[in-house]
Coordinates of C-alpha atoms in Angstrom, one line a residue:
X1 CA 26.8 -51.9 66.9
X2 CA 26.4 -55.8 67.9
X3 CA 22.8 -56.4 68.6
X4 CA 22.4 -59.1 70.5
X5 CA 20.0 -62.2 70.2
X6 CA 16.6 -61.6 71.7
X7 CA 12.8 -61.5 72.0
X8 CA 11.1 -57.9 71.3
X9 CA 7.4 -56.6 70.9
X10 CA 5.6 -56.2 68.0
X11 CA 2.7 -54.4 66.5
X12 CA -0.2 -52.8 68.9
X13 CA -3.3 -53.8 70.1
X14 CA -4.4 -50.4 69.3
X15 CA -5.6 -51.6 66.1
X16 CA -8.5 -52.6 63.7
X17 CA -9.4 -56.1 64.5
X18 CA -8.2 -57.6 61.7
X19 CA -4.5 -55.5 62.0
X20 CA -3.4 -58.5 64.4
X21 CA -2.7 -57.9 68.1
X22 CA 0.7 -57.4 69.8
X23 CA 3.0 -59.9 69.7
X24 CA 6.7 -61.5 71.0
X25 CA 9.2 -61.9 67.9
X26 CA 12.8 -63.2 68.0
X27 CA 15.7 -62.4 66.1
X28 CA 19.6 -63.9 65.9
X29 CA 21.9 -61.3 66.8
X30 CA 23.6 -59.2 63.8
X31 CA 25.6 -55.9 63.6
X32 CA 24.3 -52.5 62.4
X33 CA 25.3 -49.5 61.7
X34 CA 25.3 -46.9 64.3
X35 CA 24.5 -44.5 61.5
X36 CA 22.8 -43.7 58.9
X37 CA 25.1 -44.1 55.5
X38 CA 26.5 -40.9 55.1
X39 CA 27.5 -38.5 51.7
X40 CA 30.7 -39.1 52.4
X41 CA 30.1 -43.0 52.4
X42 CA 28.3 -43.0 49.1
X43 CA 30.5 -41.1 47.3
X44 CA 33.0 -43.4 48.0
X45 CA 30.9 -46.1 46.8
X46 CA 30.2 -44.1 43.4
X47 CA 33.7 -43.2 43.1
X48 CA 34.5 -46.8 43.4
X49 CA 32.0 -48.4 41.1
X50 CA 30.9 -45.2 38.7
X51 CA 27.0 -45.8 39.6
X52 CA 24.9 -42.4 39.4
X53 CA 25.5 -40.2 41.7
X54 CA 22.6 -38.7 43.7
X55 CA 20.9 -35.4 42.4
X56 CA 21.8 -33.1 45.4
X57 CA 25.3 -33.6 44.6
X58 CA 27.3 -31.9 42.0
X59 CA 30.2 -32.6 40.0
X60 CA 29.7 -36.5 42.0
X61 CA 30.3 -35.0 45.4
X62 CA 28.3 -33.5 47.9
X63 CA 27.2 -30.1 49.1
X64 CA 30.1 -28.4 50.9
X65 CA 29.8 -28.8 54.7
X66 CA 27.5 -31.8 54.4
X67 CA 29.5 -34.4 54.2
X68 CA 28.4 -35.9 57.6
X69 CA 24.9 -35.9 56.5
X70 CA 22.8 -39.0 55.6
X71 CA 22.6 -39.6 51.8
X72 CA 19.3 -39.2 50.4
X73 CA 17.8 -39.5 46.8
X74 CA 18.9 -43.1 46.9
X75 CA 16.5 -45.7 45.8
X76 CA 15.7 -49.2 47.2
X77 CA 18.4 -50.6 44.8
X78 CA 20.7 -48.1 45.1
X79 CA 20.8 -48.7 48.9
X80 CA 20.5 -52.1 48.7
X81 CA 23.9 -52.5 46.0
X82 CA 25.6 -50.0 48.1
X83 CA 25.4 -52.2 51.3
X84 CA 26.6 -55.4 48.8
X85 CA 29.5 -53.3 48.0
X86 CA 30.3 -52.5 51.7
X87 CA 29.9 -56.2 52.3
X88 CA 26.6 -55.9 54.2
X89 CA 22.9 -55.9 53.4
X90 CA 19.9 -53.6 54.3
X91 CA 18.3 -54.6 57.6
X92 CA 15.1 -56.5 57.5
X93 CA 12.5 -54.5 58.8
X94 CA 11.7 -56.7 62.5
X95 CA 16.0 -56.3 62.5
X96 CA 15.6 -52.0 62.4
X97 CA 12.9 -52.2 64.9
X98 CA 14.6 -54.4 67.5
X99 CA 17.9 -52.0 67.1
X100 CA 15.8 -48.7 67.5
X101 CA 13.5 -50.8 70.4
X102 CA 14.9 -52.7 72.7
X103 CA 13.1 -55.5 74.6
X104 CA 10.5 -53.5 76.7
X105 CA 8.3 -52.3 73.5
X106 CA 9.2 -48.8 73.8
X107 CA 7.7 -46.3 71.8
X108 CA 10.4 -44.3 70.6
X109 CA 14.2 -45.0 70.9
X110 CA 14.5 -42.7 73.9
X111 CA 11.4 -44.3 76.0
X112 CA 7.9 -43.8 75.8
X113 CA 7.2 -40.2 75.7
X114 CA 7.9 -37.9 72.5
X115 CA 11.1 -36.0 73.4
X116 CA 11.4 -32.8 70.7
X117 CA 15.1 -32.8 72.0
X118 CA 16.0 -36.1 70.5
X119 CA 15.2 -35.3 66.7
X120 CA 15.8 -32.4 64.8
X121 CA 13.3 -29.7 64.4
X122 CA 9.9 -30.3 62.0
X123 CA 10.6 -28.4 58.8
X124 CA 7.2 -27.4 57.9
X125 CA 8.4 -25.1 54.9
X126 CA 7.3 -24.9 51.4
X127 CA 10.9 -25.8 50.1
X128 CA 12.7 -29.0 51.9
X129 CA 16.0 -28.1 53.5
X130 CA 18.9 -31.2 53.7
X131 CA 18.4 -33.3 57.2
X132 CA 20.7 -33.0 60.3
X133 CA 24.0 -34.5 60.9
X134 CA 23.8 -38.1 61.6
X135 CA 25.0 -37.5 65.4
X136 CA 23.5 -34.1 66.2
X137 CA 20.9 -35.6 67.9
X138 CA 22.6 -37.6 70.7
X139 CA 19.6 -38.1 73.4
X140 CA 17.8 -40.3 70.7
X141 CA 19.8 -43.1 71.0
X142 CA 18.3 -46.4 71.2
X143 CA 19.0 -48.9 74.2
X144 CA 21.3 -50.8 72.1
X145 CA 23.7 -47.3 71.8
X146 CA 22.4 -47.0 67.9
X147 CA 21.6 -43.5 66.9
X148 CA 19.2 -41.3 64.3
X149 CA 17.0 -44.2 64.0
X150 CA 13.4 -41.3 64.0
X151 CA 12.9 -38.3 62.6
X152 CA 16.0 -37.6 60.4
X153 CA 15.4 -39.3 57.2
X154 CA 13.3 -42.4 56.3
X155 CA 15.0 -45.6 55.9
X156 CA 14.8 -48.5 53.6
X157 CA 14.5 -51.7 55.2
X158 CA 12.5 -54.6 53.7
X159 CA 11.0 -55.5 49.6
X160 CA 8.1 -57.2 48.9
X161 CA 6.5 -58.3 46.0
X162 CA 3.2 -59.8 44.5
X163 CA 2.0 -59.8 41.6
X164 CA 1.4 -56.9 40.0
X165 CA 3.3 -54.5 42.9
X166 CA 6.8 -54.2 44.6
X167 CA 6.6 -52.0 47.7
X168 CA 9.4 -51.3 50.7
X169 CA 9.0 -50.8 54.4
X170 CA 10.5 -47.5 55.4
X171 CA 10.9 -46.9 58.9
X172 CA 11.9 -43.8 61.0
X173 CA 9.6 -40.7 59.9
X174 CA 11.7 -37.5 59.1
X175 CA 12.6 -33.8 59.5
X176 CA 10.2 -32.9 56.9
X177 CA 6.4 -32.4 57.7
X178 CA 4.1 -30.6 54.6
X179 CA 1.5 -29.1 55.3
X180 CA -1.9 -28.3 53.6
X181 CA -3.2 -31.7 52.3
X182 CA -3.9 -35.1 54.2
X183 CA -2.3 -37.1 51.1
X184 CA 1.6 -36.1 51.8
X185 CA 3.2 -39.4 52.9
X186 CA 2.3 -39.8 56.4
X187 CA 4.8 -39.6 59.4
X188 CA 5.4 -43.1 61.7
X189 CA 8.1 -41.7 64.4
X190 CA 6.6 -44.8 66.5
X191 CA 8.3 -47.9 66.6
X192 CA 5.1 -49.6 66.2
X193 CA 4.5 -48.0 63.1
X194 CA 5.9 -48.1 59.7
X195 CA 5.3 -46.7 55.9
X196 CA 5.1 -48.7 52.9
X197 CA 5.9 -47.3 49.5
X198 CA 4.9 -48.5 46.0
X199 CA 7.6 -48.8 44.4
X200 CA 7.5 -47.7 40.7
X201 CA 10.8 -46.1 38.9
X202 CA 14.1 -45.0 39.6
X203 CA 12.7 -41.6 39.0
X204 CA 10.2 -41.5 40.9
X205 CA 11.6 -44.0 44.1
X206 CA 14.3 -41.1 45.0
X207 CA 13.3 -38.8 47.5
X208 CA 15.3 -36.0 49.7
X209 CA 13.4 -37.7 52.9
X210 CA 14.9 -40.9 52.4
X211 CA 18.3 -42.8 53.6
X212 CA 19.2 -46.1 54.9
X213 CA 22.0 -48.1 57.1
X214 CA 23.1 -51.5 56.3
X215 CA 23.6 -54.7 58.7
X216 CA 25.6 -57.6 59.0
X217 CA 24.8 -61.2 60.3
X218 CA 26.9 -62.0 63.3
X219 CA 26.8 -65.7 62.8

């Protein structure tokens, strides 16, 4: 999906003080993906360069029936080499917000009010079942036409590093909500909010909650 060149809103006022206020960002126009990158997609991509394959499939494929699903268990790096090999790159964080948003600061791809209809049902479980189809969900489509951008799986956008840390910006939220203890990862369905994670291993980055799409400059 082309997204065009344009300003978008940023952040909330609805803040701590020192959290910033609201802002006006701009962004060149680039493609993304309409979805996320799917089982089918990655196994193409392991096939293709014999990387490891992710630890829901077996035998390097996929569970039967799932092979429009997103892919999940893939870290940072793995998402990130995947879109190199596809010719793309992962979308900087400001990019996935301005697909899933819009110009008129929106709160959630659909509009402003939470639409159970538009994202697949909370799993609340003790077990965590695979997410939805990456176009079961067609009423959360963002102004732009691009789809499953909340509530599905995660998504990797953006790496930073310091000194002692490397973290990435997911963004999205998904199916799967815990329950029992405040210290689960916490949901951020709004497009004004996001989750960073530490990044630490291979083995422990990888996580059934977590997918990604990939982008393309359109310069």
């Amino acid at each position: 999906v082309l997204i065009p060149a344009g300003k978008f809103i940023r952040g909330t006022n609805n803040r701590m003080p020192d959290e910033g206020p609201q802002y006006t960002a701009e962004t060149k126009a680039f493609w993304i993906d309409k979805y996320e990158v799917t089982n089918l997609q990655y196994k193409q991509f392991i096939d293709a360069t014999k990387r490891r394959s992710p630890s829901h499939f077996r035998n390097r494929t996929y569970p039967e029936g799932k092979v429009d699903h997103p892919v999940v268990f893939v870290t940072w790096f793995d998402a990130h080499d995947y879109c190199a090999w596809a010719g793309k790159r992962l979308p900087h964080e400001w990019e996935w917000q301005y697909a899933a948003q819009g110009t008129d600061g929106r709160l959630y791809p659909w509009g402003n009010d939470w639409d159970p209809a538009a994202v697949p049902p909370l799993d609340k479980g003790r077990d965590l079942p695979p997410p939805s189809a990456v176009d079961s969900h067609m009423k959360g489509a963002s102004p732009f036409g691009v789809m499953d951008m909340v509530g599905n799986v995660w998504q990797w956008t953006d790496e930073f590093e310091d000194p002692h840390t490397s973290a990435a910006i997911l963004r999205g939220g998904s199916h799967y909500h815990p329950q029992g203890t405040r210290w689960y990862f916490p949901e951020a369905f709004k497009l004004n909010e996001h989750g960073k994670f530490l990044l630490m291993a291979p083995s422990t980055d990888r996580s059934g909650t977590v997918g990604f799409r990939c982008v393309v400059d359109a310069e």
